[in-house]
Coordinates of C-alpha atoms in Angstrom, one line a residue:
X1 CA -37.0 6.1 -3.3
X2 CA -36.1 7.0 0.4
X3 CA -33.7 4.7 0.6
X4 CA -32.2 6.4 -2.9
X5 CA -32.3 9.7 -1.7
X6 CA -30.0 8.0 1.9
X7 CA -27.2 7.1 -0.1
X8 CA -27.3 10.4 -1.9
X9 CA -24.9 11.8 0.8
X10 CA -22.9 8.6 0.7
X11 CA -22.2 9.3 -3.3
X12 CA -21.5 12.9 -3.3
X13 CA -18.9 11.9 -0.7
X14 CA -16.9 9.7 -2.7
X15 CA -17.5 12.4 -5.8
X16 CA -16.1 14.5 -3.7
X17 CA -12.9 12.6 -2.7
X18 CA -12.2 11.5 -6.3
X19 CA -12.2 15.6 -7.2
X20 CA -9.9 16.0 -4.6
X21 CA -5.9 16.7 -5.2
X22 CA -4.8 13.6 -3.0
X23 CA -6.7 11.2 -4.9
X24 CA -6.2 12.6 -8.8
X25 CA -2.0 13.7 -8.7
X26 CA -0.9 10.0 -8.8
X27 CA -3.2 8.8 -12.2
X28 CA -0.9 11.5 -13.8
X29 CA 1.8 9.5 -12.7
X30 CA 0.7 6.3 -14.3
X31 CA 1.1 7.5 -17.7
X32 CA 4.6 8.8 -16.7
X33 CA 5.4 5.2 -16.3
X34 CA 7.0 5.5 -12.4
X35 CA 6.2 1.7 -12.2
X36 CA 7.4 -0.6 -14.6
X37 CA 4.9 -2.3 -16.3
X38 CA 5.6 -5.5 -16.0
X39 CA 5.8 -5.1 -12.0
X40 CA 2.7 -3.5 -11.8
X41 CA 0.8 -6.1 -13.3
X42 CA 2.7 -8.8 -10.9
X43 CA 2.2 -6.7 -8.3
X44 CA -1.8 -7.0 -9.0
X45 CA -1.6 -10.7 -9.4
X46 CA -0.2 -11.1 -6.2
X47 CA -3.1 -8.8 -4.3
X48 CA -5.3 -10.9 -6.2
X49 CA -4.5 -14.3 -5.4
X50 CA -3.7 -12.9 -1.8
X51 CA -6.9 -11.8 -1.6
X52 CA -8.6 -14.3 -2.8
X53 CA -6.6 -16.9 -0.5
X54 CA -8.1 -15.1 2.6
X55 CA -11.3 -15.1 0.8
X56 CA -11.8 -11.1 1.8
X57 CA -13.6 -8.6 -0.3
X58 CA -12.0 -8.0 -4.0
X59 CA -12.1 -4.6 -3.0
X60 CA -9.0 -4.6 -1.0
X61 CA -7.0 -5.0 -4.2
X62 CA -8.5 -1.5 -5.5
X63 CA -7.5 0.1 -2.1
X64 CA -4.1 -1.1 -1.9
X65 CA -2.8 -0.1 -5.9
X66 CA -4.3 3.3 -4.8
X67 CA -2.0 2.9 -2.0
X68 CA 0.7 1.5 -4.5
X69 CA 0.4 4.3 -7.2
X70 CA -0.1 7.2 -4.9
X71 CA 2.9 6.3 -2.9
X72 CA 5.2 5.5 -6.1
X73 CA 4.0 9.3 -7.7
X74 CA 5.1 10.7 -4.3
X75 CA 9.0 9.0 -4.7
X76 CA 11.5 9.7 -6.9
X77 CA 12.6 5.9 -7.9
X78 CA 14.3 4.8 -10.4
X79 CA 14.0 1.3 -12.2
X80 CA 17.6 1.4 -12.7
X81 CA 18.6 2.2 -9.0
X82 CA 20.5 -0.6 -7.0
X83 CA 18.2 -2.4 -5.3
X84 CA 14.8 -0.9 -7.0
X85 CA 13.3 -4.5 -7.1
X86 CA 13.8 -4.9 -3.1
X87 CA 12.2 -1.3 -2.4
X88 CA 9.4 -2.3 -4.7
X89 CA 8.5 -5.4 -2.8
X90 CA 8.5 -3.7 -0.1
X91 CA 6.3 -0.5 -1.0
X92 CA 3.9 -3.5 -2.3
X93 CA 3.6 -5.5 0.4
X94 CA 3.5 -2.8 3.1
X95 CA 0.6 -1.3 0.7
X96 CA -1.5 -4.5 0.7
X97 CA -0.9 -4.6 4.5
X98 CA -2.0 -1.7 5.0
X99 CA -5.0 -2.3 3.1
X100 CA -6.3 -5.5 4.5
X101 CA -5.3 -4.1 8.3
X102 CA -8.2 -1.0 7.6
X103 CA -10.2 -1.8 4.8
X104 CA -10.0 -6.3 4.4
X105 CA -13.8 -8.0 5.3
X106 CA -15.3 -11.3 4.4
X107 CA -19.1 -11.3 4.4
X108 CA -19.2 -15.1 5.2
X109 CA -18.0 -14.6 8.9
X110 CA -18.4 -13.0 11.8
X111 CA -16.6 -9.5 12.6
X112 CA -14.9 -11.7 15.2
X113 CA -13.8 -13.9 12.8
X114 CA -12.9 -11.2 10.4
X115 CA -10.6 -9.9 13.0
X116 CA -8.9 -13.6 13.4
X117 CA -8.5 -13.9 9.7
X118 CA -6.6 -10.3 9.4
X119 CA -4.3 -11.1 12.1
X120 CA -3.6 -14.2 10.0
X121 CA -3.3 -12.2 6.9
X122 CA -1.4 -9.9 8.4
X123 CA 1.4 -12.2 10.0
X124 CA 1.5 -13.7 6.5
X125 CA 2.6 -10.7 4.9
X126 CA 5.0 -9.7 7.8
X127 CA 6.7 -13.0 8.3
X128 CA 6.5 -13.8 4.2
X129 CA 9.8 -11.3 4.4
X130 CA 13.1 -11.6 5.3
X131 CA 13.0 -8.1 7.1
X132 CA 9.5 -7.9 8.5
X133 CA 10.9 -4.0 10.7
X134 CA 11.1 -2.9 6.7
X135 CA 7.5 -3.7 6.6
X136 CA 6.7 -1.5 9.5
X137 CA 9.2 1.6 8.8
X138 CA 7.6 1.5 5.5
X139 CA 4.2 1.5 7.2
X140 CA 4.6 5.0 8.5
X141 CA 6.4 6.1 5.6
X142 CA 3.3 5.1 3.4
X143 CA 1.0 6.8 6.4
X144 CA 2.7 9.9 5.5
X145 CA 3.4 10.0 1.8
X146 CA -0.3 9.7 1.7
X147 CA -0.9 12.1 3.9
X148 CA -3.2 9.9 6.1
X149 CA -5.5 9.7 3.5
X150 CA -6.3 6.0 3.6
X151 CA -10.0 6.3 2.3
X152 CA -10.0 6.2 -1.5
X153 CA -13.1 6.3 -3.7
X154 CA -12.6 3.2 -4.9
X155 CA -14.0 1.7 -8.2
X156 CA -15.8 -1.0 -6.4
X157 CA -18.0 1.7 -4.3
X158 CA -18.3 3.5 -7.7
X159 CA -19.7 0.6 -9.1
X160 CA -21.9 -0.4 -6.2
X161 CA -23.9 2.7 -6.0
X162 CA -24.0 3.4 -9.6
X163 CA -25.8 -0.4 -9.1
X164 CA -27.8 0.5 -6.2
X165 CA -29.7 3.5 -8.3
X166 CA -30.3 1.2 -12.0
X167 CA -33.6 0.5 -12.1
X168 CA -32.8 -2.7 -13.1
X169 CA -32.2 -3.5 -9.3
X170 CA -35.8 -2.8 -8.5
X171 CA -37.2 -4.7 -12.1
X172 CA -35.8 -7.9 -12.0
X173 CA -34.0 -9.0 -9.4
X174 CA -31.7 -11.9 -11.5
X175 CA -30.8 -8.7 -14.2
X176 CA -29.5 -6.4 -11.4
X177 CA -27.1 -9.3 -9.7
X178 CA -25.7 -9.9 -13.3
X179 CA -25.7 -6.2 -14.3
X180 CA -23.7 -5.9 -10.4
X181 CA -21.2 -8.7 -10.9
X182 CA -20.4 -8.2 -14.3
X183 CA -19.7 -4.5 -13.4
X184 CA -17.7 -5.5 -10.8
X185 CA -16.0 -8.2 -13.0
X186 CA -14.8 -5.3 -15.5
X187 CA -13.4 -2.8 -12.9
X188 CA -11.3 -5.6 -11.2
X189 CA -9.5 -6.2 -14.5
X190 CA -9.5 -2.3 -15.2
X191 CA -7.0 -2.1 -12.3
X192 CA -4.6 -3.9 -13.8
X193 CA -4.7 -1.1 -16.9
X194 CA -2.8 1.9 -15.9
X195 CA -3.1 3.4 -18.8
X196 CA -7.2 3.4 -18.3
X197 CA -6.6 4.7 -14.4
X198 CA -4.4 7.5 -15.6
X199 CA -7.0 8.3 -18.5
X200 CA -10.2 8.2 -16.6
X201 CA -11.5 9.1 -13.5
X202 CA -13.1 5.6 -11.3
X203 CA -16.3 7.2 -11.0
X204 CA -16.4 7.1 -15.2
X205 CA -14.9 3.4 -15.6
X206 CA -17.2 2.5 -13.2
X207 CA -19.8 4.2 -14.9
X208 CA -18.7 2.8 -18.3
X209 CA -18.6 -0.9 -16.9
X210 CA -22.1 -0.8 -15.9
X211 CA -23.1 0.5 -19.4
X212 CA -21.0 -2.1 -20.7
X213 CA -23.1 -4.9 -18.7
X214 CA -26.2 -3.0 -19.2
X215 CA -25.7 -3.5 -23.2
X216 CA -25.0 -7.2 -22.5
X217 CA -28.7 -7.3 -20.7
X218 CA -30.3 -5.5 -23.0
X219 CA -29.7 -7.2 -26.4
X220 CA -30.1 -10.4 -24.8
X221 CA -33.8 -9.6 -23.0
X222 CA -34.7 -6.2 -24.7
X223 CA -37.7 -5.6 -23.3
X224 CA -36.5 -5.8 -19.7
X225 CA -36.5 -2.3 -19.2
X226 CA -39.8 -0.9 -19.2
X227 CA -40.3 2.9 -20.3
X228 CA -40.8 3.7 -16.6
X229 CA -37.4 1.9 -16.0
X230 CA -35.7 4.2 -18.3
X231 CA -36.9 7.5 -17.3
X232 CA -35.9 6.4 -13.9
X233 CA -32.2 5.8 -15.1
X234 CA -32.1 9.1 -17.1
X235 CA -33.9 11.5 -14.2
X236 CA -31.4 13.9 -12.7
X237 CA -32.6 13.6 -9.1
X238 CA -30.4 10.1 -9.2
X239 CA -27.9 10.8 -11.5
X240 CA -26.5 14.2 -11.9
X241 CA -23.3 13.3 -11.6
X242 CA -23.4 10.8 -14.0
X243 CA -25.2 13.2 -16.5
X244 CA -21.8 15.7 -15.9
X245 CA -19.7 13.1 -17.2
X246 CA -18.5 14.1 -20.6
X247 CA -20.4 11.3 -22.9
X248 CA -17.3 10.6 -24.8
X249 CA -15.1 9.7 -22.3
X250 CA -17.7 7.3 -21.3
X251 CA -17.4 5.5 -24.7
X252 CA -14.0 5.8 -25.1
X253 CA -13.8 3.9 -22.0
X254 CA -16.3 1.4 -22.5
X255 CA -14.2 0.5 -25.7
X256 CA -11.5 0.3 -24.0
X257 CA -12.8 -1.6 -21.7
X258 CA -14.7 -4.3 -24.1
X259 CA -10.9 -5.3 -25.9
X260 CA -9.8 -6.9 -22.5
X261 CA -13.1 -7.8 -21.1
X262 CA -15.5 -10.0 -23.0
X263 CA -18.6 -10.1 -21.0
X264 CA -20.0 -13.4 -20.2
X265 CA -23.6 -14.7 -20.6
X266 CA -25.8 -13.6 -18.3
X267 CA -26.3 -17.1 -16.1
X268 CA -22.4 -16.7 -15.5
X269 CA -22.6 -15.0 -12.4
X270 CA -25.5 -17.1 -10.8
X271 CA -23.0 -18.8 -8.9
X272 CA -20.6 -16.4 -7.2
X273 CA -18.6 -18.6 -4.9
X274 CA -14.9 -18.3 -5.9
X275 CA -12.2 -21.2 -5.4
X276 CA -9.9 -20.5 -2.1
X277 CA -6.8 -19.7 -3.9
X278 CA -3.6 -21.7 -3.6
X279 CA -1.1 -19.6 -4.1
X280 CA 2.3 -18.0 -2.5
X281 CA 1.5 -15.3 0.0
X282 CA 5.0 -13.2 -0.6
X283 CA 5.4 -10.8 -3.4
X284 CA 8.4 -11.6 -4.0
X285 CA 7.4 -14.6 -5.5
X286 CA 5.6 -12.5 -8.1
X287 CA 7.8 -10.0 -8.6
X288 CA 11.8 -11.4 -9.8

């Protein structure tokens, strides 16, 4: 419990950012469509397989569309302008750069090492172009279209403390990796749905993904969760600002999430190593 009541101050941070105006304006955006659809979703792809090449954290990907989508809402292009593609590619890769130059970790290695692999990363994305100075101008562009604000509450912290307080964590040990990963698993395809981002707030798809995998765990071992277990979940010394969320919107976006994300069985996750990814390292190769 005292290690609960630590990351209290942790949470109400990030509740705090996500009530903010710098983090809400650009979901309003989404819905307006500034980003072609199409792009978007190659734009994600890329980050993705990126990502995944350099084997960092997944969570870069959420950091840099925030980049992505806040920058975008702050611009006034148009998909019909000359040159829109170029200026996209360019917005993307600078945001991904950013991203993995503050925010990009593997667990596997050292910090040394870390620091090796983004300067690899890095030169990847810089040298991938035909104009790396664009990369850089665009750098401090981003810096100040975003007003410096380079911390977003991401859905992957959203989904890791909303983790860290299930019971389940403490119960069974096997239950609380699946209900993690496959919590994870659903945000990391939710940010490939604008129309989810600019409907709901992260800390609620998170919220809704875990309720999602909790659902999974409980039909298939239902008497997992002990009666202690559940007052636990439901006491509002842990989760008050889960119990402000407006139930609804929870649903509405667990249903949304459930039609592009049919959860796996719960031995999926027991082996989380992923496959070094082969592919190109320039957006541009996404996005044409």
């Amino acid at each position: 419990m005292d290690e609960l009541n630590d990351d209290r101050p942790m949470l109400d941070c990030l509740l705090a950012k996500e009530q903010s105006e710098q983090y809400q304006h650009h979901h309003r955006d989404l819905n307006a469509g500034r980003t072609p659809l199409r792009w978007r979703r190659k734009i994600c792809e890329w980050y993705y397989e990126f990502v995944d090449y350099f084997n960092f954290d997944r969570e870069v990907v959420g950091v840099a569309m925030n980049y992505f989508d806040r920058y975008i809402s702050s611009q006034k292009y148009c998909e019909y302008e000359h040159n829109i593609l170029a200026t996209y590619q360019t917005v993307a890769a600078t945001a991904l750069f950013l991203a993995i130059k503050l925010h990009a970790t593997s667990c596997e290695i050292s910090e040394e090492d870390n620091s090796s692999l983004r300067k690899r990363a890095l030169g990847k994305i810089l040298y991938g172009t035909t104009k790396p100075q664009d990369i850089l101008d665009m750098e401090m562009n981003m810096l100040y279209g975003l007003d410096w604000k380079v911390n977003p509450p991401t859905l992957h912290n959203f989904a890791f403390m909303f983790c860290k307080f299930h019971p389940l964590s403490d119960i069974c040990a096997e239950s609380g990796s699946y209900l993690y990963e496959a919590t994870r698993y659903q945000v990391e395809l939710a940010i490939f749905m604008p129309e989810l981002m600019a409907q709901f707030k992260s800390s609620v798809i998170a919220y809704a993904a875990l309720k999602n995998a909790e659902e999974k765990i409980y039909a298939e071992n239902p008497l997992i969760l002990t009666e202690d277990g559940k007052r636990s979940l439901e006491a509002p010394t842990l989760h008050s600002e889960v119990l402000m969320m407006d139930p609804s919107q929870v649903i509405q976006c667990q249903m949304m999430l459930k039609r592009v994300c049919q959860l796996p069985d719960l031995d999926y996750f027991s082996d989380t190593d992923r496959k070094v990814s082969t592919s190109p390292t320039n957006v541009a190769d996404f996005c044409d």
